[in-house]
Backbone as a ProteinNet text record, in pm:
[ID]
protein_1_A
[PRIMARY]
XXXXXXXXXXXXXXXXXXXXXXXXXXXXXXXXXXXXXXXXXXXXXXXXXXXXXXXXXXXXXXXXXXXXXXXXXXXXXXXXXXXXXXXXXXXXXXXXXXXXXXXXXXXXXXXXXXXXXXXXXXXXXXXXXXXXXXXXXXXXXXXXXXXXXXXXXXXXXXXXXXXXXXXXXXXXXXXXXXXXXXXXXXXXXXXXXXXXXXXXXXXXXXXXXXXXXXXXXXXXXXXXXXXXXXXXXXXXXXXXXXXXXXXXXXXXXXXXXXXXXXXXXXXXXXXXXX
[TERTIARY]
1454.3	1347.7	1228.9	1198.5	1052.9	1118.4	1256.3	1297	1241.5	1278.1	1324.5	1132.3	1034.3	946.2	839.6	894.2	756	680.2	552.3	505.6	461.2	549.6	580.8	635.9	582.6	693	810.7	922.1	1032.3	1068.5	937.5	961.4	875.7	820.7	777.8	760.8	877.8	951.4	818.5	867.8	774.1	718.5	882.6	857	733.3	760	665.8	523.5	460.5	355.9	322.1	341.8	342.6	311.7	392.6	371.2	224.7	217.5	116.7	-49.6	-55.7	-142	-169	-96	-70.3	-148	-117.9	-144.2	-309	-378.7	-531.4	-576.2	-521.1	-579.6	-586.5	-450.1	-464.5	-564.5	-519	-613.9	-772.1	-791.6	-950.7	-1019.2	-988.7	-1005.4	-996.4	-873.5	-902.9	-1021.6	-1064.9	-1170.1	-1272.9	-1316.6	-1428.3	-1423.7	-1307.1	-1358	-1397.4	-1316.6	-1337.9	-1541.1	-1554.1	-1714.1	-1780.3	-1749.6	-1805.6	-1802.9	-1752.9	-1678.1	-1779.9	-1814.7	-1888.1	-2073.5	-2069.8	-2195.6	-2273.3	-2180	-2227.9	-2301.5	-2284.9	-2309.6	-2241.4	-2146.2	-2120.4	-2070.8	-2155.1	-2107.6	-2151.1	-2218.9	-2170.9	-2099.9	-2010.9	-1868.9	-1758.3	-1790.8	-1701.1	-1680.7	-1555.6	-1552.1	-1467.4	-1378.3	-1342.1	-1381.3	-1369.9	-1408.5	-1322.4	-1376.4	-1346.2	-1214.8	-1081.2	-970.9	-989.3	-963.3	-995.6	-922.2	-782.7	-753.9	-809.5	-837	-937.1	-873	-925.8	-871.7	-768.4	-835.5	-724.3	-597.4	-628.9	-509	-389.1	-454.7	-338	-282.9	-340.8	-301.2	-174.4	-142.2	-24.4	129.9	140.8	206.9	224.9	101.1	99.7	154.1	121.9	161.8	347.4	365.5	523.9	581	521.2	557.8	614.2	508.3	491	519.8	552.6	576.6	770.9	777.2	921.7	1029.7	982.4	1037.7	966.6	859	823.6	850	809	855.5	1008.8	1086.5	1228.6	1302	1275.4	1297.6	1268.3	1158.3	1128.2	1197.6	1206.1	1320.9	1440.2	1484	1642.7	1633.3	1563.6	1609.1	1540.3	1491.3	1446.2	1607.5	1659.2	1792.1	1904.4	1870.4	2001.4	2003.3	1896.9	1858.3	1837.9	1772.4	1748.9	1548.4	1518.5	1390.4	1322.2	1201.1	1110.8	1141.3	1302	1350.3	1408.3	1381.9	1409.2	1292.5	1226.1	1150.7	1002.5	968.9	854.1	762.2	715.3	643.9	701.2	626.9	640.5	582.7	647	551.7	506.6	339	257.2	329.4	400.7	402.5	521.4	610.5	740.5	612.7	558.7	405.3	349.8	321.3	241.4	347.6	484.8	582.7	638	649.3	644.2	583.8	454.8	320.2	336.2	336.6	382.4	476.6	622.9	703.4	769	652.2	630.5	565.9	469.3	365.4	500.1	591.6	647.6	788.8	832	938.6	887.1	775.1	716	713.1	637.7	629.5	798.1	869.1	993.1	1098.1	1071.1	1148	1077	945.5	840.2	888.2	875.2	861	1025	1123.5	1212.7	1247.7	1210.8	1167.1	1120.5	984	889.2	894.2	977.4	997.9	1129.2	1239	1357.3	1397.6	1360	1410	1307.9	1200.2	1088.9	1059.7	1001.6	976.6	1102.2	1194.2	1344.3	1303.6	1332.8	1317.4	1415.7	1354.9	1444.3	1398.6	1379.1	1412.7	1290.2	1145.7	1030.2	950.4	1053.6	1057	1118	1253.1	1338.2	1336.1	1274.3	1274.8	1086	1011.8	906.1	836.1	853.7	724.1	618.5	617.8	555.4	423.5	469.3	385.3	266.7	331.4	211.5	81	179.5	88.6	15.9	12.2	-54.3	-191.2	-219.8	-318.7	-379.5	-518.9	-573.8	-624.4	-546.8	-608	-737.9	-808	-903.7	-977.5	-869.6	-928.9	-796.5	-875.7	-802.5	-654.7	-641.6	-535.5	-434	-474.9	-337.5	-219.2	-261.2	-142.3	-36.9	-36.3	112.9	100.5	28.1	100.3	187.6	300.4	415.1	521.9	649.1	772.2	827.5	924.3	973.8	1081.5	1231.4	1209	1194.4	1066.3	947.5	927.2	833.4	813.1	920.1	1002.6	1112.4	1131.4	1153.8	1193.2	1034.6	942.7	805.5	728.2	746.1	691.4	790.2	866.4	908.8	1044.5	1121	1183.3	1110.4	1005.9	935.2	882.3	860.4	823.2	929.6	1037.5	1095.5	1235.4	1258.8	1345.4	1341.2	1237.1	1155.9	1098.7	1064.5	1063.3	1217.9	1274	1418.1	1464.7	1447.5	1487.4	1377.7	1222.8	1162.7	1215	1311.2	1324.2	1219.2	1086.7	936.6	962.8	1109.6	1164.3	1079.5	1012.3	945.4	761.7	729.8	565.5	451.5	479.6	357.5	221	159	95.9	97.4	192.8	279.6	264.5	397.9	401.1	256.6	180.6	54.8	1.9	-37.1	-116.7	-67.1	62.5	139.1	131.9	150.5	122.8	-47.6	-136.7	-272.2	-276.5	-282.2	-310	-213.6	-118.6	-23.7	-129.2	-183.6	-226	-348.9	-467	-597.6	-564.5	-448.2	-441.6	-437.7	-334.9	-303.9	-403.6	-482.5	-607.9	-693.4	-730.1	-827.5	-755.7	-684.2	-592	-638.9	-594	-622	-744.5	-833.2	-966.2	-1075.5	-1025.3	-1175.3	-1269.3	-1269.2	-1358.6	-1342.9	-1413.4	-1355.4	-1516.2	-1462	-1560.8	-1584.2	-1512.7	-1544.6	-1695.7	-1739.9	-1786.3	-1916.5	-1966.7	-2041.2	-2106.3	-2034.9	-2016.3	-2078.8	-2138.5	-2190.1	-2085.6	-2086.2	-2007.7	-2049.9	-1965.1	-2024.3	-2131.9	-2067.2	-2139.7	-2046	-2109.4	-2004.6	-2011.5	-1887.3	-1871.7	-1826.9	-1791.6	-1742.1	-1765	-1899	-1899.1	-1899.4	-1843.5	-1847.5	-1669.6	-1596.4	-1462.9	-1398.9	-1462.8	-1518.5	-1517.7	-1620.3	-1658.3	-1539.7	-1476.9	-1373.8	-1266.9	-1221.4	-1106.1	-1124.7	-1251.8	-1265.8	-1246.9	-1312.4	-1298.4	-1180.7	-1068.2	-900.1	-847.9	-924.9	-848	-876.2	-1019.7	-1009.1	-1025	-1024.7	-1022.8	-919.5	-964.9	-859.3	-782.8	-837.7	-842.9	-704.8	-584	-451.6	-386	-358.1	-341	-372.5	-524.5	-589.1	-534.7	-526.9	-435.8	-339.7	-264.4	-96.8	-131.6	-188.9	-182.8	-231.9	-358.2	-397	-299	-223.8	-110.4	37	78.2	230.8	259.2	288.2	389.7	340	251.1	177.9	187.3	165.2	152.3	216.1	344.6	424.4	408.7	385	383.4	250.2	197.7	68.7	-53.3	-123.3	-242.9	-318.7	-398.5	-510.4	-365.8	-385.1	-316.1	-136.9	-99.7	-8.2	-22.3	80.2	94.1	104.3	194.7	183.3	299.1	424	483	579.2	656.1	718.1	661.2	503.8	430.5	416.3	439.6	355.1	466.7	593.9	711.8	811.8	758.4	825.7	745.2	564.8	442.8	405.9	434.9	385.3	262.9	210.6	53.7	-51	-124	-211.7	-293.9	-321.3	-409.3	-317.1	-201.1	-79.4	-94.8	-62.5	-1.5	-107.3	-131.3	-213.2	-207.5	-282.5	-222	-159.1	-98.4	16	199.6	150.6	252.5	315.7	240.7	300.2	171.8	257.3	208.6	60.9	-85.3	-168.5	-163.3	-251.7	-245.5	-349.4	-321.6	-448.1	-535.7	-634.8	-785.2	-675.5	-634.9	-567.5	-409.8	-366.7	-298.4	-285	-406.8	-439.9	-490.6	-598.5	-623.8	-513	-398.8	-290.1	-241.2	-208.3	-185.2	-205.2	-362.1	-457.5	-484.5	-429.8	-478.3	-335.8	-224.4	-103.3	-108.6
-860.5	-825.9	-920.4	-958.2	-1041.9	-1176.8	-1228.5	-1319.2	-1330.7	-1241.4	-1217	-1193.1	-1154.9	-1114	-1164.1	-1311.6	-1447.9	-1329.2	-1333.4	-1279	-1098.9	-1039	-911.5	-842.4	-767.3	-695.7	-662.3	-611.1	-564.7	-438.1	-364.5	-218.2	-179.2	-305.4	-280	-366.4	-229.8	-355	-436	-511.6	-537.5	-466	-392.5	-293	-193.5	-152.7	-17.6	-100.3	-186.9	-275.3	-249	-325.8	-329.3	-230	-103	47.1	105.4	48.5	91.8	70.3	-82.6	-180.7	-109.4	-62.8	-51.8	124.4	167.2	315.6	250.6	198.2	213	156.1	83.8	19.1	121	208.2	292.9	388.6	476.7	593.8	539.5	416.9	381.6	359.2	260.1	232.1	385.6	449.2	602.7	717	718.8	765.3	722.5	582.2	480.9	546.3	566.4	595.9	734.8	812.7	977	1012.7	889.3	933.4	895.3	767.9	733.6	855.6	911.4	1036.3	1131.4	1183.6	1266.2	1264.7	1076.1	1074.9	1035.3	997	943.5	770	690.4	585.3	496.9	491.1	386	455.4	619.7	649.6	581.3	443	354	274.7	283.8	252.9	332.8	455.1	580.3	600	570.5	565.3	675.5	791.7	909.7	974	1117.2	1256.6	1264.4	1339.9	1334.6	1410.4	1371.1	1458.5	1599.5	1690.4	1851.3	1936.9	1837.3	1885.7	1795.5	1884	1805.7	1716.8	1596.4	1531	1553.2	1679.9	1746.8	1836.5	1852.9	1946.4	1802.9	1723.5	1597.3	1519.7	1522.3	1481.2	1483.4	1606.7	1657.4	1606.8	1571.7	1542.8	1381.7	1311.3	1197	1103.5	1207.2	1206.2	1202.7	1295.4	1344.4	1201.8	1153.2	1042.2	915.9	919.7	786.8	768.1	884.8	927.4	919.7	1012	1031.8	956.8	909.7	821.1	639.6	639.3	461.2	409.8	477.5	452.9	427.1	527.5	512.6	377.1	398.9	285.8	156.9	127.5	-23.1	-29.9	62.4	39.7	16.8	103.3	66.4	-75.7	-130.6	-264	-353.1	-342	-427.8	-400.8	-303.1	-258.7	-348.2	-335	-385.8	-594	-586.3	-746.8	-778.9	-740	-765.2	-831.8	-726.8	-772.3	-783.9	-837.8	-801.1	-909.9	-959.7	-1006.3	-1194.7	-1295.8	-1419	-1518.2	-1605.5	-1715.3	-1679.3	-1654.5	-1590.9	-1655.9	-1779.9	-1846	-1925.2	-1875.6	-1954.1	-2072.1	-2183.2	-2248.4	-2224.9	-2335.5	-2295.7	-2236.6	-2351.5	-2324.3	-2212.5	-2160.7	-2066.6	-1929.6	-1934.4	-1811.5	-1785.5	-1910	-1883.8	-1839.7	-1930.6	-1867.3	-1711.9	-1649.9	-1573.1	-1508	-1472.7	-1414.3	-1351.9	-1511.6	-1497.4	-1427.4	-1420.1	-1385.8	-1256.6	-1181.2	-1042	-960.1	-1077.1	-977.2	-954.2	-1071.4	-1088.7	-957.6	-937.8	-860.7	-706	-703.8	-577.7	-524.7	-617.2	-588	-545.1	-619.6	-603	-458.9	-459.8	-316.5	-227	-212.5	-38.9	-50.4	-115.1	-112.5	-85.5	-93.8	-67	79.4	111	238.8	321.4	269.4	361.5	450.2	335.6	345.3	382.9	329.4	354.1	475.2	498.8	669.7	749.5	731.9	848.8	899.3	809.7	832.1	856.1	896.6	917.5	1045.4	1098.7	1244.7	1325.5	1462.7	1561.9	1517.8	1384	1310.6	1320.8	1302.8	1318	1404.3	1558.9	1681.6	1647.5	1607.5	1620	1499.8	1470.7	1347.7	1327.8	1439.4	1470.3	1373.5	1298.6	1190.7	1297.3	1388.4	1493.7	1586.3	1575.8	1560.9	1488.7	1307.4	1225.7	1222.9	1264	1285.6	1414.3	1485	1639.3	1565.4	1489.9	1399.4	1302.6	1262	1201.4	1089.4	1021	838.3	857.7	963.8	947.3	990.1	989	1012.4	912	847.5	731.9	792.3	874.3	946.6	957.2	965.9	1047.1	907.2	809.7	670.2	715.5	767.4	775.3	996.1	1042	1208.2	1203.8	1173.3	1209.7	1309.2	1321	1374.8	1262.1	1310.8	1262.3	1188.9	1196.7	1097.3	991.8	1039.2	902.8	864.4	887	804.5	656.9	748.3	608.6	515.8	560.3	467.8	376.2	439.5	384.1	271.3	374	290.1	188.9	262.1	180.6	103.1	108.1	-22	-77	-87.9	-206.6	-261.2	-261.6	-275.6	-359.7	-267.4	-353.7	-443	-416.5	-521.4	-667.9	-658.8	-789.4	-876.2	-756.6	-820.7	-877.6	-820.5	-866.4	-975.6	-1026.4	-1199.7	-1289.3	-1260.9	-1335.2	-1428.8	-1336.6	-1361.5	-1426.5	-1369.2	-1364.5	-1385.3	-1412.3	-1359.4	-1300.6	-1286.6	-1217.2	-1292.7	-1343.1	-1372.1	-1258.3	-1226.8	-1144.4	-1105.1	-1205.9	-1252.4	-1239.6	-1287	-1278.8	-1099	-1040.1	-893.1	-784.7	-851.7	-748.2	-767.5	-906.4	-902.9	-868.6	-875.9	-767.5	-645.8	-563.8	-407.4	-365.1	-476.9	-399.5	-452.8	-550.3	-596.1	-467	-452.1	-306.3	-174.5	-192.8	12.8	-26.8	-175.6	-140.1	-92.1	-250.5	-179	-74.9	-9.2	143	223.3	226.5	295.1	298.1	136.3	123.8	195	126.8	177.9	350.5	418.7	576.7	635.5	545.3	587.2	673.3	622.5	633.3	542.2	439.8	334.7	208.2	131.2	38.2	-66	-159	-238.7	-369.1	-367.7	-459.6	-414.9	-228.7	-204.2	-240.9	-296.6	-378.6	-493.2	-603.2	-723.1	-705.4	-835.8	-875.1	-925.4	-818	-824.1	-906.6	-1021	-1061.4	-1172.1	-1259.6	-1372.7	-1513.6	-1570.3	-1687.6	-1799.5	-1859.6	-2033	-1988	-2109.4	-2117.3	-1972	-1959.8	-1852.6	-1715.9	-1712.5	-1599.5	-1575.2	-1648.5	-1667.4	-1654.8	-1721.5	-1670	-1536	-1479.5	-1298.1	-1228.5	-1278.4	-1184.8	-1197.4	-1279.3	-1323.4	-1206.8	-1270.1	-1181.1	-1017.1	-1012.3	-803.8	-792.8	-890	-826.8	-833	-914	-939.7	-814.6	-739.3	-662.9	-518.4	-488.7	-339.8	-274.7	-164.7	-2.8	7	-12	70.4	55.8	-21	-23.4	97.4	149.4	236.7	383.3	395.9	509	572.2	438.3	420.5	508.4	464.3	489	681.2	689.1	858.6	954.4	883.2	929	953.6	859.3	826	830.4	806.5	806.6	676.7	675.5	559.2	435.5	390.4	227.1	219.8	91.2	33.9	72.6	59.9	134.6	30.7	-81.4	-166.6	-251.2	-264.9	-377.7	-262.9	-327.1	-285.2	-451.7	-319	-451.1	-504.3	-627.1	-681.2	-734.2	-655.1	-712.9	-792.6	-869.5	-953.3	-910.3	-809.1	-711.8	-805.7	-855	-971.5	-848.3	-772.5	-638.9	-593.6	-522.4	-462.4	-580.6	-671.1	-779.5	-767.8	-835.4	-870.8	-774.5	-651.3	-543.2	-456.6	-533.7	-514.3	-344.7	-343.6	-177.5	-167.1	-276.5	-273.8	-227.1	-142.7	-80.4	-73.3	-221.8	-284.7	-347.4	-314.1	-345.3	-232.6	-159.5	25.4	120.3	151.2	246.2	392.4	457.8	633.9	711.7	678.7	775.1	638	600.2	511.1	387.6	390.7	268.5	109.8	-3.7	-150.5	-148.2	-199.1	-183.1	-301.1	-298.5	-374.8	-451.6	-577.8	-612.8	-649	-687.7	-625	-693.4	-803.3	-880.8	-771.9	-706.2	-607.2	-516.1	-392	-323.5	-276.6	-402.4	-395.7	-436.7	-500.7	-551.8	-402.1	-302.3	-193	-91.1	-106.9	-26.9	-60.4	-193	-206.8	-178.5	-146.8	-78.2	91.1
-2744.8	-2650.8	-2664.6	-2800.6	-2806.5	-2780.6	-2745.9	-2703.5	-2514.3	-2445.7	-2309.3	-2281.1	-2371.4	-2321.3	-2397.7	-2427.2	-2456.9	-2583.8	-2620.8	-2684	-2753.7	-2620.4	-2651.1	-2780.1	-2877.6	-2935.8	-2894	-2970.3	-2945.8	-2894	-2941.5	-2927.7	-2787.6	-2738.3	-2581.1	-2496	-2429.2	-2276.6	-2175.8	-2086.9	-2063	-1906.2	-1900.7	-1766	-1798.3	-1942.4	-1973.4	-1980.4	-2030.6	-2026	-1893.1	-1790.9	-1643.2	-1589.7	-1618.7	-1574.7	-1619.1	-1759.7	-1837.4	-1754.9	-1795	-1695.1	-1553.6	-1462.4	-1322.2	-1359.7	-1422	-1423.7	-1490.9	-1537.2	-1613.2	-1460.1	-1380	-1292.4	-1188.6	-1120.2	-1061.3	-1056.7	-1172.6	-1213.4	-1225.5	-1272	-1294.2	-1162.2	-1110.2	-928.7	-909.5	-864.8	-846.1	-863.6	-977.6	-1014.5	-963.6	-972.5	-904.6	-790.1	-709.3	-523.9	-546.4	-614.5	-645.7	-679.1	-739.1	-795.3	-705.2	-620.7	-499.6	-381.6	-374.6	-284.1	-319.1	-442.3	-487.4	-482.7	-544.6	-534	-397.1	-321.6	-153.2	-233.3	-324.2	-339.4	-231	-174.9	-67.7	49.4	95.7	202	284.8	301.8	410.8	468.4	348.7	427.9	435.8	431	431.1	582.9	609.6	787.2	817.7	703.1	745.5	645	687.1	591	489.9	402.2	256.7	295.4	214.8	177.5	201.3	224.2	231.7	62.9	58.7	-59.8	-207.6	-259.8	-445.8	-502.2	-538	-637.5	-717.2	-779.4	-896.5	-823.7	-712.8	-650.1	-605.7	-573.3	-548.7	-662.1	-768.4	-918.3	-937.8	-999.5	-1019.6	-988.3	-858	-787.6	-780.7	-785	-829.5	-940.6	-1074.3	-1203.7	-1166.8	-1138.1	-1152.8	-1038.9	-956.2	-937	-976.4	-1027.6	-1085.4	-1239.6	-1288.3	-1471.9	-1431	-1349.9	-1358.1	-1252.9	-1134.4	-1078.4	-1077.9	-1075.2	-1077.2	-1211.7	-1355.1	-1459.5	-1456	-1458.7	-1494.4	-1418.3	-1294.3	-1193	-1259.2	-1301.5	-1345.5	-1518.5	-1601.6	-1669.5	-1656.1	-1552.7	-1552.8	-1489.3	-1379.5	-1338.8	-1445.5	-1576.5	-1687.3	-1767.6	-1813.5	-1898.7	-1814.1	-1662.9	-1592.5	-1571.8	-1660.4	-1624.2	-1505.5	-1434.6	-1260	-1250.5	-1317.6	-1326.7	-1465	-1462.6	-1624.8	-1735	-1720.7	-1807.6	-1775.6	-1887.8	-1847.1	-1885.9	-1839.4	-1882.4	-1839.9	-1972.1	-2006	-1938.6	-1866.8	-1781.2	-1680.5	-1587.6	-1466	-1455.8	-1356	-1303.8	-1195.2	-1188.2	-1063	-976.2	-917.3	-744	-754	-843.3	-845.6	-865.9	-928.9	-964.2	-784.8	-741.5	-605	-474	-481.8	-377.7	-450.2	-554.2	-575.9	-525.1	-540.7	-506.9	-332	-271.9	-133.2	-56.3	-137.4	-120.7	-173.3	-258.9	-259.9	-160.1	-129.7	2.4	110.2	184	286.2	261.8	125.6	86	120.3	54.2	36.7	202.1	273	436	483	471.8	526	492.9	343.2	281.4	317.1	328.7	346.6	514.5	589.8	789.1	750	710.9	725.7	678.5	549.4	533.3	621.8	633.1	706.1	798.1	910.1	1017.8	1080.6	1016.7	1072.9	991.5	795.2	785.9	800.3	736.2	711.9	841.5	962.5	1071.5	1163.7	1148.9	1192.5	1234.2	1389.1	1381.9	1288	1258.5	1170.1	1017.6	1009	833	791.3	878	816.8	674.2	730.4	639.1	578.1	579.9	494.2	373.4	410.5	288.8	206.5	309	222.6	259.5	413.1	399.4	477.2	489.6	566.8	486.8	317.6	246.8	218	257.2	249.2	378.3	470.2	643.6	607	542.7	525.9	467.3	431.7	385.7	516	503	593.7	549.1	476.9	375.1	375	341.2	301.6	105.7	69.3	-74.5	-155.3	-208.8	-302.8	-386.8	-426	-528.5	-403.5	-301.5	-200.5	-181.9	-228.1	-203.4	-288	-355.9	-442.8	-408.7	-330.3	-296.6	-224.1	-176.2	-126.5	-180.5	-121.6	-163.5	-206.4	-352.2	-418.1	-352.2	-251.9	-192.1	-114.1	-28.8	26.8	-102	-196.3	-310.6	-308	-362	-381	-298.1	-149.1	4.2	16.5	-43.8	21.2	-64.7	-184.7	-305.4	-360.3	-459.2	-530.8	-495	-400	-343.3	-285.5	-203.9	-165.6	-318.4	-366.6	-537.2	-583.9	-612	-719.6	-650.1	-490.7	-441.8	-445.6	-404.4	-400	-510.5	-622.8	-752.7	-813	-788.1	-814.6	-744.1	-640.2	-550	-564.5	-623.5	-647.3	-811.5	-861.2	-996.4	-1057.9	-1087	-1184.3	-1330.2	-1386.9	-1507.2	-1597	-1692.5	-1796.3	-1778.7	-1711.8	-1705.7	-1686.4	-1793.1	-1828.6	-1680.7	-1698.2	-1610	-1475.3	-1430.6	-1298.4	-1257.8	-1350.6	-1345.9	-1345.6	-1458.6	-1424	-1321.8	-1264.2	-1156.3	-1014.5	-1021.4	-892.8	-866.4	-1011.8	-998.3	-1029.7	-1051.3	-1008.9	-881.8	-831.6	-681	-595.5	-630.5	-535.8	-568.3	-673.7	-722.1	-629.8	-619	-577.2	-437.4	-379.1	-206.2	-167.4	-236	-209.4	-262.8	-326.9	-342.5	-216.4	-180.6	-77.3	39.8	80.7	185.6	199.8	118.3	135.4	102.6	42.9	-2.2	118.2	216.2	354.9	387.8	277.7	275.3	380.8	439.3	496.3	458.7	374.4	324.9	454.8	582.3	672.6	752.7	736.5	830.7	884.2	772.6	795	799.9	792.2	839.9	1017.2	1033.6	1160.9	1255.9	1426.2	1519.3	1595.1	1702	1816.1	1775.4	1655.9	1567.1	1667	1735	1795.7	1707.7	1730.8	1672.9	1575.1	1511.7	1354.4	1302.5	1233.4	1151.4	1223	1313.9	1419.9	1404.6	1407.9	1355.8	1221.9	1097.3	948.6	930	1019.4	944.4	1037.4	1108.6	1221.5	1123.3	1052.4	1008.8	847.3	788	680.3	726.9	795.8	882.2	874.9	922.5	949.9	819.6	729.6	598.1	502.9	537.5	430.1	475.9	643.3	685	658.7	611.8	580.8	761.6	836.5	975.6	1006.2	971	1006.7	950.5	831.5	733.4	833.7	817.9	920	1014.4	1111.2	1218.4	1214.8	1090.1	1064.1	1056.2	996.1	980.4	1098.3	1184.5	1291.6	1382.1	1399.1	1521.8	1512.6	1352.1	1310	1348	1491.8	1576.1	1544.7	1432.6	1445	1281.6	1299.5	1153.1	998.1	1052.6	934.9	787.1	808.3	670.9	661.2	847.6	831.7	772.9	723	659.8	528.7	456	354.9	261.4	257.4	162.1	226.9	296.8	377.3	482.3	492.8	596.5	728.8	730	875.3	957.1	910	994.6	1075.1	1004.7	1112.2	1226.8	1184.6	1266.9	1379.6	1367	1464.4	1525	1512.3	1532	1631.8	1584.6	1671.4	1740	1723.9	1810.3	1850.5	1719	1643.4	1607.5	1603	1491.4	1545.7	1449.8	1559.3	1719	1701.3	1829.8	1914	1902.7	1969.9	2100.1	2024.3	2079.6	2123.7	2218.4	2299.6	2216.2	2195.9	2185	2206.5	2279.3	2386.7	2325.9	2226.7	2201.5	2276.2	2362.8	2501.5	2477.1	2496.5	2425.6	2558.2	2457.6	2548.4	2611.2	2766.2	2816.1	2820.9	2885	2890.1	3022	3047.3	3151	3264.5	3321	3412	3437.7	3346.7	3396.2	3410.5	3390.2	3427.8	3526.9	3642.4	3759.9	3838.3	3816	3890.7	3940.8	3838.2	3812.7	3922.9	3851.3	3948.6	4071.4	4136.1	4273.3	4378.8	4270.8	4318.6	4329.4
[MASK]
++++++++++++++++++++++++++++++++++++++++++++++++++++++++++++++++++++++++++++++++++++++++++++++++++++++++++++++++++++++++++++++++++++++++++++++++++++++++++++++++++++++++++++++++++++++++++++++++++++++++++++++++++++++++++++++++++++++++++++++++++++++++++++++++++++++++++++++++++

């Protein structure tokens, strides 16, 4: 093991490390929005109402998540040699197409999930993604409240498929900074927060293009979307690429409310003058 995992002890894998790491980052970020929630310190960028159910009432469920299915999961594909395990450093550019090519995996396995079972009529209940919609992304802890398993279809194969064809072999490095960059999104994502909201609208030229680009890069509002409406944004949101949602022109600002592709001003009066 302290072969396969560069400077690691023997007696710890480097899946459980990873898990470890990913859970101080989760739960800590977690708390951070939870106290923010409490103390109204950044209710100015609080763009929905607080969760209705408590922190501690969504816990529970979280725990048993992520203790008994995301744990075991990233062991067995460390035991099965698939992931975790191999050349303890990367190079640059295999570290950076990595990187890349987690965001693009991750997009592809969750919209496939998302959308074709969870959102499957009849399967919603039955597979407990109906649990995570009973929630309104607005309190940070609710990213990992689902049914046990959605958990699996949502979380952790988009997780660890993709970790597995990137082959990351054992880089320390690599691995932690994947599973905190996954726990913050999904924090923000469900928090309520949307740190774009105030950035300056209707800025022309260059830096009028700059702050538009930054707004799409770091708004919650796709996510939101997704729970307000169901039918949109099954994988685009913060931190994803959104190449599904675009591709099969699901993404929020795609899709009207009533689920039908919006239009735009030149075809709507065509429309209307019929």
């Amino acid at each position: 093991m302290t072969e396969l995992n560069g400077s690691l002890p023997s007696w710890l894998p480097l899946s459980v490390l990873t898990f470890a790491v990913q859970m101080v980052v989760y739960h800590g970020v977690g708390l951070w929005f939870e106290w923010c929630d409490r103390t109204g310190r950044m209710r100015a960028f609080k763009m929905r109402a607080v969760e209705r159910q408590s922190y501690f009432e969504l816990l529970p469920r979280v725990l048993i998540n992520q203790f008994f299915i995301l744990l075991p999961s990233m062991m067995l594909v460390q035991f099965a040699g698939l992931a975790f395990v191999g050349a303890p450093h990367l190079g640059v550019l295999h570290f950076l197409a990595a990187m890349i090519l987690m965001g693009v995996g991750h997009d592809i396995v969750q919209y496939a999930a998302h959308r074709f079972l969870l959102h499957r009529p009849g399967m919603i209940r039955k597979l407990g993604h109906s649990v995570h919609h009973s929630t309104g992304a607005s309190r940070a802890i609710s990213a990992c409240y689902m049914g046990y398993a959605d958990f699996f279809l949502e979380i952790v194969l988009p997780y660890l498929l993709p970790l597995i064809v990137v082959a990351a072999g054992a880089d320390v490095s690599f691995h932690l900074l994947v599973a905190s960059l996954g726990a913050i999104g999904g924090l923000y994502e469900h928090s309520g927060y949307d740190f774009s909201a105030r950035l300056p609208r209707g800025v022309s030229g260059l830096k009028g293009r700059l702050i538009d680009a930054l707004a799409a890069a770091i708004t919650s509002k796709a996510h939101a979307e997704h729970h307000r409406r169901s039918n949109v944004s099954f994988s685009d949101g913060f931190g994803s690429p959104g190449i599904c949602d675009t591709f099969f022109a699901t993404r929020w600002d795609l899709v009207g409310d009533r689920g039908q592709p919006k239009q735009n001003s030149g075809q709507a009066q065509n429309e209307a003058a019929h």
